[in-house]
Structure formats: C-alpha cells, structure tokens
Short mmCIF file of C-alpha atoms in Angstrom, two decimals:
data_model
loop_
_atom_site.label_atom_id
_atom_site.label_comp_id
_atom_site.label_asym_id
_atom_site.label_seq_id
_atom_site.Cartn_x
_atom_site.Cartn_y
_atom_site.Cartn_z
CA MET A 1 -9.96 27.57 73.70
CA THR A 2 -10.42 24.40 75.74
CA LEU A 3 -10.48 21.02 74.10
CA ASP A 4 -13.52 18.75 74.31
CA ILE A 5 -11.57 15.50 74.54
CA SER A 6 -14.61 13.22 74.62
CA ALA A 7 -15.95 14.83 71.43
CA ILE A 8 -12.51 14.54 69.81
CA ARG A 9 -12.33 10.84 70.74
CA LYS A 10 -15.65 10.25 68.98
CA GLU A 11 -14.07 11.39 65.73
CA PHE A 12 -11.69 8.40 65.83
CA PRO A 13 -13.65 5.22 64.99
CA ILE A 14 -10.75 2.93 65.94
CA LEU A 15 -10.79 4.13 69.55
CA LYS A 16 -14.03 2.16 70.02
CA THR A 17 -12.14 -1.11 69.39
CA SER A 18 -12.00 -3.81 72.02
CA ILE A 19 -9.06 -6.18 72.43
CA GLY A 20 -10.67 -9.29 73.90
CA LYS A 21 -12.75 -8.01 76.80
CA TYR A 22 -10.63 -4.88 77.24
CA PRO A 23 -11.17 -1.51 75.56
CA LEU A 24 -8.24 -0.52 73.32
CA ILE A 25 -5.87 1.92 74.98
CA TYR A 26 -3.64 3.25 72.26
CA PHE A 27 -0.35 4.58 73.62
CA ASP A 28 1.75 3.96 70.52
CA ASN A 29 1.22 7.35 68.94
CA GLY A 30 4.95 7.84 68.44
CA ALA A 31 4.82 4.97 65.94
CA THR A 32 1.69 6.17 64.17
CA ALA A 33 -1.35 8.25 65.02
CA GLN A 34 -4.94 7.09 64.50
CA LYS A 35 -7.08 8.70 61.80
CA PRO A 36 -10.13 10.92 62.34
CA GLN A 37 -13.32 10.21 60.37
CA ALA A 38 -12.71 13.34 58.28
CA VAL A 39 -9.50 11.85 56.86
CA ILE A 40 -11.06 8.42 56.32
CA ASP A 41 -14.00 10.02 54.49
CA CYS A 42 -11.65 12.10 52.38
CA ILE A 43 -9.75 8.99 51.25
CA ASN A 44 -13.01 7.18 50.44
CA GLN A 45 -14.37 10.17 48.60
CA TYR A 46 -11.24 10.38 46.48
CA TYR A 47 -11.45 6.80 45.29
CA GLN A 48 -15.23 6.89 44.90
CA ALA A 49 -15.56 10.14 43.00
CA GLU A 50 -12.30 11.86 42.20
CA ASN A 51 -9.66 9.33 41.17
CA ALA A 52 -7.51 10.28 38.17
CA ASN A 53 -3.83 10.83 37.48
CA ILE A 54 -2.63 14.34 38.10
CA HIS A 55 -0.64 16.98 36.21
CA ARG A 56 -1.38 15.49 32.79
CA GLY A 57 -4.97 15.04 31.76
CA VAL A 58 -7.14 17.72 30.22
CA HIS A 59 -10.21 15.84 31.35
CA HIS A 60 -12.44 16.88 34.23
CA LEU A 61 -11.36 14.26 36.80
CA SER A 62 -7.68 14.78 36.19
CA GLN A 63 -8.06 18.48 36.70
CA LEU A 64 -10.11 17.94 39.84
CA ALA A 65 -7.53 15.53 41.29
CA THR A 66 -4.71 17.91 40.39
CA GLU A 67 -6.49 20.82 42.06
CA LYS A 68 -7.08 18.85 45.23
CA TYR A 69 -3.49 17.59 45.35
CA GLU A 70 -2.08 21.06 44.83
CA ALA A 71 -4.53 22.52 47.34
CA ALA A 72 -3.18 20.02 49.88
CA ARG A 73 0.31 21.32 49.17
CA GLY A 74 -0.99 24.79 49.93
CA VAL A 75 -2.50 23.66 53.25
CA ILE A 76 0.83 22.14 54.28
CA LYS A 77 2.73 25.23 53.14
CA SER A 78 0.54 27.38 55.41
CA TYR A 79 0.82 24.97 58.35
CA ILE A 80 4.61 25.15 58.41
CA ASN A 81 4.63 28.71 57.04
CA ALA A 82 6.85 28.02 54.04
CA ALA A 83 7.46 31.02 51.80
CA HIS A 84 6.20 29.24 48.67
CA ASP A 85 4.05 26.23 47.72
CA TYR A 86 6.88 24.87 45.60
CA GLU A 87 9.16 24.56 48.61
CA VAL A 88 6.84 21.79 49.81
CA ILE A 89 7.81 18.46 48.22
CA PHE A 90 5.71 15.36 48.60
CA THR A 91 7.70 12.26 49.62
CA LYS A 92 6.91 8.78 50.92
CA GLY A 93 7.67 9.88 54.47
CA THR A 94 10.38 11.17 56.78
CA THR A 95 12.86 8.45 55.82
CA ASP A 96 12.35 9.16 52.13
CA GLY A 97 12.85 12.90 52.68
CA ILE A 98 16.14 12.37 54.52
CA ASN A 99 17.38 9.98 51.84
CA LEU A 100 16.49 12.54 49.19
CA VAL A 101 18.50 15.28 50.90
CA ALA A 102 21.41 12.96 51.77
CA GLN A 103 21.70 11.65 48.22
CA SER A 104 21.03 14.91 46.39
CA PHE A 105 22.60 17.55 48.65
CA GLY A 106 25.34 15.02 49.42
CA LYS A 107 26.43 15.11 45.76
CA LEU A 108 27.42 18.74 46.25
CA LEU A 109 29.87 17.80 49.03
CA GLN A 110 33.60 17.12 48.74
CA PRO A 111 35.84 14.62 50.55
CA GLY A 112 36.66 15.93 54.03
CA ASP A 113 33.40 17.88 54.37
CA GLU A 114 31.58 17.14 57.60
CA ILE A 115 28.04 16.05 58.33
CA LEU A 116 26.82 16.53 61.88
CA ILE A 117 24.04 14.44 63.43
CA SER A 118 23.38 13.46 67.06
CA GLN A 119 23.49 10.38 69.23
CA MET A 120 19.71 10.49 69.68
CA GLU A 121 18.76 10.25 66.00
CA HIS A 122 16.35 7.67 64.65
CA HIS A 123 18.15 5.17 62.39
CA SER A 124 16.57 6.92 59.42
CA ASN A 125 18.55 10.05 60.28
CA ILE A 126 21.78 8.08 60.68
CA VAL A 127 21.97 5.46 57.95
CA PRO A 128 21.33 7.71 54.90
CA TRP A 129 24.20 9.95 56.08
CA GLN A 130 26.49 6.98 56.67
CA MET A 131 25.76 5.83 53.13
CA ILE A 132 26.59 9.15 51.46
CA ALA A 133 29.58 9.70 53.78
CA GLU A 134 31.08 6.40 52.72
CA GLU A 135 30.32 7.03 49.05
CA ARG A 136 31.89 10.49 48.96
CA GLY A 137 34.55 10.33 51.68
CA LEU A 138 32.72 12.67 54.05
CA GLN A 139 33.18 12.83 57.82
CA LEU A 140 30.13 11.93 59.89
CA ARG A 141 30.22 13.39 63.39
CA TYR A 142 27.66 13.42 66.15
CA ILE A 143 26.55 15.52 69.11
CA PRO A 144 26.64 13.32 72.24
CA ILE A 145 23.81 13.07 74.76
CA ASN A 146 23.84 13.30 78.56
CA GLU A 147 22.21 11.10 81.23
CA ARG A 148 18.97 13.07 81.02
CA GLY A 149 18.75 12.27 77.33
CA GLU A 150 19.46 15.81 76.19
CA LEU A 151 21.95 16.94 73.59
CA ASP A 152 25.26 17.66 75.28
CA LEU A 153 26.18 20.98 73.71
CA THR A 154 29.46 21.55 75.59
CA THR A 155 31.52 20.75 72.48
CA ILE A 156 29.11 22.21 69.95
CA ASP A 157 31.44 25.05 68.90
CA GLU A 158 34.05 22.50 67.88
CA LEU A 159 31.52 20.14 66.28
CA ILE A 160 30.04 22.89 64.15
CA ASN A 161 33.08 24.25 62.31
CA ASN A 162 34.10 25.53 58.88
CA ASN A 163 34.12 21.98 57.46
CA THR A 164 30.52 21.36 58.54
CA LYS A 165 28.27 21.42 55.50
CA ILE A 166 25.05 19.97 56.85
CA VAL A 167 23.60 19.41 60.32
CA ALA A 168 20.72 16.91 60.56
CA ILE A 169 18.97 16.92 63.92
CA THR A 170 15.72 15.63 65.28
CA HIS A 171 13.37 18.22 66.75
CA ILE A 172 11.90 15.72 69.23
CA SER A 173 13.44 12.36 70.10
CA ASN A 174 11.13 9.45 69.29
CA ALA A 175 12.67 7.25 71.99
CA LEU A 176 13.15 9.78 74.79
CA GLY A 177 10.69 12.58 74.09
CA THR A 178 13.38 15.25 74.46
CA ILE A 179 12.64 18.54 72.69
CA ASN A 180 15.90 19.85 71.26
CA PRO A 181 17.01 23.51 71.08
CA ILE A 182 16.90 23.54 67.29
CA GLU A 183 16.92 27.31 66.90
CA GLU A 184 20.24 27.59 68.72
CA ILE A 185 21.73 24.83 66.56
CA ILE A 186 20.39 26.40 63.36
CA GLU A 187 21.87 29.77 64.29
CA LYS A 188 25.29 28.31 65.07
CA SER A 189 25.25 26.24 61.88
CA HIS A 190 24.39 29.19 59.68
CA LYS A 191 27.31 31.16 61.12
CA VAL A 192 29.69 28.68 59.48
CA GLY A 193 27.55 28.39 56.35
CA ALA A 194 26.23 24.89 57.11
CA LYS A 195 22.70 23.91 56.12
CA VAL A 196 20.33 22.39 58.65
CA LEU A 197 17.79 19.59 58.25
CA ILE A 198 15.20 19.21 61.00
CA ASP A 199 13.58 15.80 61.49
CA ALA A 200 10.10 16.83 62.57
CA ALA A 201 8.58 13.33 62.50
CA GLN A 202 7.70 13.55 66.20
CA SER A 203 6.94 17.23 66.48
CA LEU A 204 4.32 18.63 64.13
CA GLN A 205 1.52 16.60 65.74
CA HIS A 206 2.34 18.16 69.11
CA THR A 207 3.44 21.68 68.29
CA THR A 208 3.63 24.15 65.42
CA VAL A 209 6.86 24.81 63.60
CA ASP A 210 7.33 27.96 61.54
CA VAL A 211 10.10 27.12 59.07
CA GLN A 212 10.78 30.77 58.26
CA LYS A 213 10.99 31.76 61.90
CA ILE A 214 13.36 28.95 62.91
CA ASP A 215 15.13 29.44 59.56
CA CYS A 216 15.87 25.76 58.89
CA ASP A 217 16.99 24.81 55.37
CA PHE A 218 15.11 21.50 55.32
CA LEU A 219 12.33 20.03 57.39
CA VAL A 220 10.99 16.50 56.98
CA PHE A 221 7.96 14.74 58.44
CA SER A 222 5.54 11.86 57.86
CA GLY A 223 1.83 12.06 57.17
CA HIS A 224 0.81 9.05 59.23
CA LYS A 225 2.15 10.41 62.51
CA ILE A 226 0.07 13.57 62.12
CA PHE A 227 -3.33 11.86 61.68
CA GLY A 228 -2.91 11.43 57.90
CA PRO A 229 -2.45 8.35 55.71
CA THR A 230 0.67 6.18 55.58
CA GLY A 231 3.07 6.32 52.65
CA VAL A 232 3.16 10.08 52.32
CA GLY A 233 5.37 12.72 53.88
CA ILE A 234 6.84 16.13 53.27
CA LEU A 235 10.23 17.56 52.57
CA TYR A 236 10.31 21.30 52.99
CA GLY A 237 13.39 22.95 51.52
CA LYS A 238 14.41 26.56 50.95
CA GLU A 239 14.01 27.48 47.29
CA ASP A 240 17.64 28.49 46.68
CA VAL A 241 19.02 25.33 48.29
CA LEU A 242 16.62 23.04 46.44
CA ASN A 243 17.52 24.74 43.16
CA GLN A 244 21.22 24.02 43.69
CA MET A 245 20.54 20.33 44.28
CA PRO A 246 20.49 17.72 41.48
CA PRO A 247 17.33 15.60 41.04
CA TYR A 248 17.08 12.53 43.25
CA GLN A 249 15.10 10.14 41.05
CA GLY A 250 14.39 10.29 37.33
CA GLY A 251 11.06 9.64 35.68
CA GLY A 252 7.80 11.23 34.65
CA ASP A 253 6.66 14.57 36.05
CA MET A 254 10.22 15.67 36.98
CA ILE A 255 11.25 16.53 33.41
CA LYS A 256 10.79 19.52 31.17
CA THR A 257 11.90 17.90 27.90
CA VAL A 258 13.33 14.50 27.16
CA THR A 259 15.21 13.44 24.06
CA LEU A 260 17.15 10.22 23.86
CA GLU A 261 20.35 12.21 24.37
CA LYS A 262 19.46 14.80 26.98
CA THR A 263 16.82 15.69 29.53
CA THR A 264 16.10 19.07 31.01
CA TYR A 265 14.53 19.04 34.43
CA ASN A 266 11.29 20.50 35.60
CA ASN A 267 11.01 23.32 38.11
CA LEU A 268 10.32 22.95 41.82
CA PRO A 269 8.59 21.08 43.30
CA HIS A 270 8.22 18.65 40.38
CA LYS A 271 11.98 18.24 39.93
CA PHE A 272 11.92 16.11 43.08
CA GLU A 273 8.61 14.34 42.45
CA ALA A 274 9.33 11.70 39.81
CA GLY A 275 6.52 9.36 38.85
CA THR A 276 2.86 9.26 39.79
CA PRO A 277 2.83 10.27 43.45
CA ASN A 278 0.72 8.99 46.32
CA ILE A 279 -2.13 11.26 45.24
CA VAL A 280 -4.70 10.16 47.79
CA GLY A 281 -1.96 10.26 50.43
CA GLY A 282 -1.19 13.89 49.67
CA ILE A 283 -4.87 14.86 49.64
CA GLY A 284 -5.46 12.90 52.86
CA LEU A 285 -2.50 14.58 54.53
CA GLY A 286 -3.87 17.98 53.55
CA LYS A 287 -7.19 17.00 55.11
CA ALA A 288 -5.46 15.77 58.30
CA ILE A 289 -3.66 19.06 58.71
CA GLU A 290 -6.83 21.01 57.99
CA TRP A 291 -8.58 18.90 60.64
CA LEU A 292 -5.78 19.44 63.17
CA SER A 293 -5.67 23.18 62.46
CA GLN A 294 -9.22 23.67 63.74
CA PHE A 295 -7.86 23.15 67.26
CA ASP A 296 -5.77 25.49 69.32
CA LEU A 297 -2.30 23.95 69.09
CA GLU A 298 -1.30 25.66 72.32
CA ALA A 299 -4.20 23.95 74.08
CA ILE A 300 -3.13 20.60 72.62
CA ALA A 301 0.44 21.08 73.83
CA GLN A 302 -0.81 22.07 77.27
CA TYR A 303 -3.16 19.09 77.53
CA GLU A 304 -0.45 16.67 76.40
CA GLN A 305 1.90 18.16 79.00
CA GLU A 306 -0.77 17.41 81.62
CA LEU A 307 -0.96 13.81 80.42
CA LEU A 308 2.83 13.55 80.51
CA ASP A 309 3.10 14.96 84.04
CA TYR A 310 0.24 12.79 85.28
CA ALA A 311 1.66 9.58 83.79
CA THR A 312 5.21 10.37 84.90
CA GLU A 313 4.09 10.89 88.49
CA LYS A 314 2.05 7.67 88.53
CA LEU A 315 4.77 5.60 86.87
CA LEU A 316 7.47 6.73 89.29
CA LYS A 317 5.40 5.27 92.14
CA ILE A 318 6.03 1.79 90.72
CA GLU A 319 8.93 0.22 92.55
CA GLY A 320 12.07 -0.23 90.47
CA LEU A 321 10.77 1.82 87.53
CA LYS A 322 13.25 4.02 85.75
CA ILE A 323 12.43 6.60 83.09
CA PHE A 324 14.89 7.19 80.25
CA GLY A 325 14.68 10.74 78.97
CA THR A 326 14.18 13.16 81.84
CA SER A 327 14.75 16.48 80.14
CA ALA A 328 12.73 19.42 81.44
CA LYS A 329 11.57 19.93 77.86
CA LYS A 330 9.75 16.82 76.70
CA CYS A 331 6.81 15.86 74.54
CA ALA A 332 4.28 13.32 75.80
CA THR A 333 6.48 10.25 75.36
CA ILE A 334 7.78 8.14 78.23
CA SER A 335 10.41 5.42 77.83
CA PHE A 336 10.93 3.24 80.86
CA LEU A 337 12.15 -0.04 82.30
CA ILE A 338 11.21 -1.87 85.48
CA ASP A 339 13.92 -3.67 87.46
CA ASN A 340 14.08 -7.42 86.85
CA THR A 341 11.51 -7.41 84.07
CA HIS A 342 12.09 -7.61 80.33
CA PRO A 343 10.33 -5.00 78.16
CA TYR A 344 9.10 -7.78 75.87
CA ASP A 345 7.37 -9.53 78.79
CA VAL A 346 5.80 -6.31 80.02
CA GLY A 347 4.65 -5.39 76.50
CA THR A 348 3.14 -8.85 75.97
CA LEU A 349 1.18 -8.69 79.24
CA LEU A 350 0.01 -5.11 78.54
CA ASN A 351 -1.20 -6.27 75.13
CA GLN A 352 -3.25 -8.96 76.86
CA GLN A 353 -5.01 -6.12 78.66
CA GLY A 354 -5.76 -4.12 75.52
CA ILE A 355 -2.90 -1.68 75.87
CA ALA A 356 -0.76 -0.81 72.87
CA VAL A 357 2.74 0.34 73.78
CA ARG A 358 6.01 -0.03 71.95
CA THR A 359 8.82 -2.24 73.21
CA GLY A 360 12.33 -2.57 71.85
CA HIS A 361 15.04 -0.21 70.70
CA HIS A 362 12.69 2.14 68.82
CA CYS A 363 15.12 2.31 65.86
CA THR A 364 17.55 4.21 68.06
CA GLN A 365 20.21 1.66 68.95
CA PRO A 366 22.87 4.33 69.73
CA ILE A 367 20.62 5.62 72.54
CA MET A 368 20.21 2.10 73.92
CA ASP A 369 24.00 1.63 73.72
CA PHE A 370 24.48 4.89 75.62
CA TYR A 371 22.29 3.66 78.49
CA LYS A 372 23.59 0.09 78.07
CA ILE A 373 20.06 -1.34 77.85
CA PRO A 374 18.53 -3.64 75.20
CA GLY A 375 15.41 -1.54 74.82
CA THR A 376 12.60 0.15 76.69
CA ILE A 377 8.84 0.17 77.01
CA ARG A 378 7.53 3.36 75.44
CA ALA A 379 4.16 4.95 76.04
CA SER A 380 3.52 7.86 73.68
CA PHE A 381 0.38 9.94 74.01
CA SER A 382 -1.78 11.95 71.70
CA PHE A 383 -4.40 14.50 72.62
CA TYR A 384 -7.20 11.94 72.23
CA ASN A 385 -5.75 10.02 75.20
CA THR A 386 -7.08 10.61 78.71
CA LYS A 387 -6.07 10.43 82.36
CA GLU A 388 -8.61 7.61 82.80
CA GLU A 389 -6.67 5.61 80.20
CA ILE A 390 -3.44 6.33 82.08
CA ASP A 391 -5.06 5.01 85.28
CA LEU A 392 -6.04 1.79 83.48
CA PHE A 393 -2.53 1.55 82.03
CA ILE A 394 -0.96 1.89 85.49
CA GLY A 395 -3.30 -0.78 86.84
CA ALA A 396 -2.42 -3.11 83.96
CA LEU A 397 1.27 -2.42 84.43
CA ASN A 398 1.08 -3.27 88.15
CA LYS A 399 -0.68 -6.51 87.26
CA ALA A 400 2.01 -7.37 84.71
CA VAL A 401 4.82 -6.61 87.16
CA MET A 402 3.13 -8.74 89.80
CA MET A 403 3.03 -11.68 87.39
CA LEU A 404 6.63 -11.23 86.30
CA LYS A 405 8.29 -10.86 89.68
CA MET B 1 4.93 -40.50 73.82
CA THR B 2 4.38 -39.46 70.22
CA ILE B 3 4.51 -35.82 69.22
CA THR B 4 0.72 -35.85 68.85
CA GLU B 5 0.30 -37.18 72.38
CA LYS B 6 2.61 -34.50 73.71
CA GLU B 7 0.64 -31.82 71.85
CA GLN B 8 -2.61 -33.21 73.26
CA GLY B 9 -1.14 -33.15 76.75
CA LEU B 10 -0.45 -29.42 76.43
CA ILE B 11 -3.91 -28.77 74.97
CA ASP B 12 -5.43 -30.55 77.99
CA SER B 13 -3.27 -28.60 80.45
CA PHE B 14 -4.11 -25.25 78.86
CA SER B 15 -7.85 -26.03 78.59
CA ILE B 16 -8.19 -25.53 82.36
CA TYR B 17 -7.45 -21.82 81.97
CA ASP B 18 -9.83 -19.46 80.24
CA ASP B 19 -8.45 -16.28 81.72
CA TRP B 20 -5.40 -14.83 79.94
CA MET B 21 -3.65 -14.16 83.26
CA ASP B 22 -3.83 -17.79 84.36
CA LYS B 23 -2.69 -18.88 80.92
CA TYR B 24 0.34 -16.61 80.97
CA GLU B 25 1.16 -17.59 84.54
CA TYR B 26 1.20 -21.17 83.32
CA ILE B 27 3.47 -20.25 80.39
CA ILE B 28 5.82 -18.55 82.86
CA GLU B 29 5.66 -21.67 85.06
CA LEU B 30 6.56 -23.93 82.11
CA GLY B 31 9.58 -21.73 81.46
CA LYS B 32 10.98 -22.77 84.81
CA ASP B 33 11.20 -26.40 83.61
CA LEU B 34 13.07 -25.48 80.46
CA PRO B 35 16.08 -27.77 79.78
CA LEU B 36 18.73 -25.09 80.03
CA ILE B 37 21.44 -24.55 77.48
CA SER B 38 24.94 -24.66 79.02
CA GLU B 39 26.54 -21.29 79.72
CA ASP B 40 29.37 -21.90 77.21
CA GLN B 41 26.80 -22.46 74.46
CA LYS B 42 25.25 -19.02 75.02
CA THR B 43 27.09 -17.65 72.02
CA ASP B 44 25.99 -15.14 69.41
CA GLU B 45 25.61 -17.96 66.85
CA ASN B 46 23.06 -19.66 69.09
CA ILE B 47 20.87 -16.56 69.42
CA ILE B 48 17.64 -16.85 67.42
CA LYS B 49 17.34 -13.91 65.06
CA GLY B 50 13.99 -12.15 64.93
CA CYS B 51 13.10 -12.16 68.62
CA GLN B 52 12.80 -8.95 70.63
CA SER B 53 14.25 -10.78 73.60
CA THR B 54 17.44 -12.82 73.50
CA VAL B 55 16.71 -16.52 73.03
CA TRP B 56 19.56 -19.05 72.82
CA LEU B 57 18.87 -22.46 71.31
CA ALA B 58 21.19 -25.45 70.88
CA ALA B 59 20.55 -28.92 69.51
CA GLU B 60 22.38 -32.22 69.51
CA LYS B 61 21.68 -35.68 68.14
CA ARG B 62 21.49 -38.63 70.51
CA GLU B 63 20.71 -41.98 68.85
CA ASP B 64 18.72 -40.56 65.94
CA LYS B 65 16.78 -38.19 68.21
CA ILE B 66 17.28 -34.44 68.50
CA ILE B 67 17.66 -32.95 71.95
CA PHE B 68 17.11 -29.21 72.34
CA THR B 69 18.27 -26.94 75.11
CA ALA B 70 17.57 -23.21 75.38
CA ASP B 71 17.38 -20.12 77.55
CA ALA B 72 15.92 -16.62 77.21
CA ASP B 73 16.29 -13.32 79.00
CA ALA B 74 12.53 -12.69 78.93
CA ILE B 75 10.39 -15.08 80.92
CA ILE B 76 7.44 -15.31 78.52
CA ALA B 77 9.83 -16.07 75.67
CA LYS B 78 11.38 -18.68 77.96
CA GLY B 79 7.95 -20.22 78.51
CA ILE B 80 7.19 -20.30 74.80
CA ILE B 81 10.48 -21.95 73.87
CA ALA B 82 9.91 -24.42 76.76
CA ILE B 83 6.54 -25.38 75.24
CA LEU B 84 8.14 -25.92 71.85
CA ILE B 85 10.96 -27.98 73.35
CA GLU B 86 8.54 -30.12 75.32
CA VAL B 87 6.88 -31.08 72.03
CA MET B 88 9.86 -31.16 69.66
CA SER B 89 12.74 -32.45 71.76
CA ASN B 90 13.59 -36.15 71.73
CA GLU B 91 11.99 -36.62 68.29
CA SER B 92 13.53 -37.76 65.01
CA PRO B 93 14.73 -35.10 62.55
CA ASP B 94 11.91 -35.97 60.13
CA THR B 95 9.24 -35.66 62.79
CA ILE B 96 10.56 -32.22 63.70
CA ILE B 97 10.88 -31.08 60.09
CA ASN B 98 7.30 -32.14 59.36
CA ALA B 99 5.72 -30.98 62.63
CA LYS B 100 2.66 -28.80 61.94
CA LEU B 101 2.28 -27.66 65.56
CA ASP B 102 -1.48 -27.11 65.23
CA PHE B 103 -1.73 -27.29 69.02
CA LEU B 104 -0.38 -23.72 69.26
CA LYS B 105 -3.70 -22.47 67.89
CA GLU B 106 -5.67 -24.61 70.33
CA ILE B 107 -3.80 -23.42 73.40
CA GLY B 108 -4.41 -19.83 72.34
CA LEU B 109 -0.93 -18.91 71.24
CA GLN B 110 -2.17 -18.23 67.71
CA GLU B 111 -1.60 -14.53 68.26
CA HIS B 112 2.11 -15.32 68.40
CA LEU B 113 2.03 -17.27 65.15
CA SER B 114 1.87 -14.58 62.53
CA PRO B 115 5.24 -14.28 60.80
CA THR B 116 5.15 -10.52 61.14
CA ARG B 117 5.03 -10.70 64.92
CA SER B 118 8.29 -9.67 66.45
CA ASN B 119 8.03 -11.99 69.46
CA GLY B 120 9.85 -14.70 67.63
CA LEU B 121 7.72 -17.82 67.95
CA VAL B 122 7.93 -18.32 64.21
CA ALA B 123 11.69 -17.72 64.32
CA MET B 124 11.99 -20.29 67.12
CA VAL B 125 10.12 -22.96 65.14
CA LYS B 126 12.14 -22.20 62.04
CA GLN B 127 15.43 -22.49 63.94
CA MET B 128 14.39 -25.84 65.45
CA LYS B 129 13.57 -27.17 61.99
CA MET B 130 16.89 -25.88 60.64
CA TYR B 131 18.75 -27.74 63.37
CA ALA B 132 16.79 -30.91 62.59
CA LEU B 133 17.62 -30.59 58.91
CA ALA B 134 21.31 -30.00 59.59
CA LEU B 135 21.60 -32.83 62.10
CA LYS B 136 19.71 -35.22 59.84
CA MET B 137 22.65 -35.13 57.41
CA LYS B 138 25.20 -35.94 60.12
#
C-alpha cells in the first residue's frame, strides 16, 4: 500500500499554520506529534456528549464513558499485541510509567542488586533509577555508547550478570535516532533472570512492536508522540510481574475494600490506576492508534527512511556540518551541529523562517558529555513531512549559516 | 541620556528594518559592541541560569551607577544582552529595578519575552535587576 502524503497532511489542521509569512514546517516530531482531525473530533465529542466518571456510575453516561475507555485499552492491547487487556496500564506518559516501575518493582530489590541502563537514555530513564538505587542501596550501571551513537555491546556479558535484576533501555534514542538491538538485550537479560523495560517513547509512531514476540517484561510510551493527546501514556507489563509488584499510588479505583485499618487491593490493571484517570486522554489515545493502524506501518517506515536519507544527504553538503548519531539503523531523527555556529542561534533563525526544530541537550546530557558538546540541533520527521519541506529547511539553514558566519 | 531616550534610540534604529533577516543582522551587529566581561569573571557564578546558550553577566557600582559587562557563546544571545546593557548600564539601581523595558515589544523582540521561552531574555533582565538590588545595598 502506498501512502497518499498530501491527503494525510490534510488531516492535520495545524499543518496549515503560517509563522509570519512562512508556512509552518514542523520538524519537532520527536518532542511531540501533531494531531489528526479524527483525534481532535474524538476529544470534542467526549466533552460534548459523553463526559462522565468511569468505573463507578450505574447511569448511562458513566457506562458509556467506561465502555469507551476500556475499548481504548483494547485497541492499545491489540496494537502492541499484549496477551491481555489488563496488562495495559494507563499512565500520564513515558516518564510516569518508568517512575511506576522504578518505585514499585524497585521495592522488590535488595542492596547490591544491579540495575542496567545505557549512556543514551533520556533523563526520564535515568533519574527514576538513580532515585530508587540511592533509596535501596542498588547498583546503577550503564551500557556505554560508541562514536556512531550505538550501544557498545563489547562488555555486555559482564554488564548483564547474576546480580542484574532489571535492564531499562530505550528502543530508539530521542537525541540520536539510533534503533537499538532490544531483542538481543532482552534475550541476554532473561538468561540471568533479569526483567527488561523498553522505553518505546520514540518508536511506536515509526514502527510496530509486538511485546510478546520481543518478550519484554515492560514497555512504556507516551500518547502525545503517537498522534494522541498529551498527559496520557501506557505501561505494558507482563501479568505475573505486575502481580508481584506492590501498588505505586493509593487512592480510589485501585482498592478492593478499605477499612480504616486495612485495604485490600484491586486486580490488574486497576491496582496501578489510582484516582480518576485522564479519561479523554485514554479515549483519544485509542482513537490515535486506531487512526494510525489504518496505514501500512511498513510503508510509513519506508517513507520515513526516504526522508531520513534525503535530508542526511542534503545536510552533509553544508560545509562544516556534523551529524551526531550515524548508526546504520536509525529512525528519521537527525542531530547535528555546524562549525562555528551555536545551536541556539541556528534554531532562532530557523524559527524566523517558520521551521520548528529542537535545540539543546534533548534531556540527554550524558550523550552530550560523551561527544563533549553543549547540545545539538535536532530535526525529527513524521510521515506527514515531505521532501519539499526538507528542501525549504535546507534553504533556511543555509541562510541562517550565512548570517552567522 | 535618560533610559527612555536610550530606549527610543533603539526603537528608531530598529524601525528601519521590516524584514526579520535585517533585524537579526542588526542584533548580531550590536553584539559586536558589547562591553565584554573580563576573562577572569567568566565563572560559573556569573552564568545566567535559564538560557540555552551560555551568557556571563557581571555588574559593578561606579559613583551610584551600575555598569554591566557580559559575553555569550551564541551571537544572537550576545546581541540581545548587548541591547539590554545599552539601555540598563550606567543607570542608578532604582532606575534599573523599575525599568519596564516596553521598547522590547516595539523593536519586535516580544517573542523573546514570554517567561516560558528558553532563550533567556527574561532571565537576563531578572539577573540585571538582581544585581541592581544587591549593589543598591552596598
């Protein structure tokens, strides 16, 4: 199936925006994706006609809202191919999901146990582990990276050892675009009995992930990066692992019975969903995934690869431009610097020309430390972007460089 | 020159340019006239927090007036701090503390004014006012 990109673009009202006299060129998809009309309509519809609290009321609207929320859970379960609906837990986002696992699974760990992350993790897959490691006397270790911005697996057999209890790794690097060999890491981890959490914040909008096939124990992602609303995300966890873990937060919905002395906890997934959730967020995320699923994901991946190759080739023609993250396996994200220019200056001048890119350390300071740079300019594409936009971006970039040199 | 006259001078200079490129080229140009901070004052304490680029700012009091010096590793940031210094330097602490800096809107730098912007103009203004407040007591 081929993609009709111009028809797809029409589904995103925000892409018609102008910034001054320039059309918006949105290359900050790694930070958040834009929303198709179907998702916007779904959110409106919910507040206009369906709003009620879920899981409690016997009245019509409450039952309708509950059905829609639970149906969304089912859509997400199918998209990642979880074995059961109740292995899909709604969270606030990727960060929230990692904190949940770190705080809850972390309580099962003993002093001296090891947590393994990598040097290319987003801060949200570093800090929660540092917090629990400090609290419980755990060892936090990391897989280093090489010059190409790939995981350096030469010491992996020492890093994953009998003390390793959990390995938390990003599927795709937000700053470098590198696609990591997660299946190999999962297999090695399971051999020593360690659990594996996959940070899929940058991956599910570009490629499908079958959690049963890759056999990860946890997978986390955010709704807003996959064309859904902000403030909602997913933690997938294997049933047996989730059942061993204590609740993360206490409150309504996560209990079975409460007396003033003792509470018994609800079953999955509710045990981890205290309080009224982001109902419209969950329903909107279900709609976003339904919308995305109508396309051939292979075709999306192929088209994004074309955009990546095209932009990479054009960028490398700019004198003094260096790309950070040159793995053979990359998603459509390019981090770069141009000699004698500051990323902030370049970003400011691109913004003047209607182009949205990200500048800075991208919440990955260890990567910046590795390359000894303060930050980069990052262009991250989605499948609604086009080669024409890349041409305009290159033109704008040349103009900016001319002004700055 | 009063602070208002200095502000008006910048408004007049910027009014010549209606194209963003010319305006930014002028900002970059102004950065070249920035009264530079001495190398030994480029310490971590003098870095303004909240800027994506590194901006150093120092202040001293000479006969009741505050004199600012600065530098930045990004040239647009350097231009912006130069504009602020042109207006705020050589003024009394009270004038600096009370400065409204409405001219920033008129010269089209309003996009840099929102406190949520990470480019640091707001942080720069805040740091200048902090210096004025601290040096007022001395």
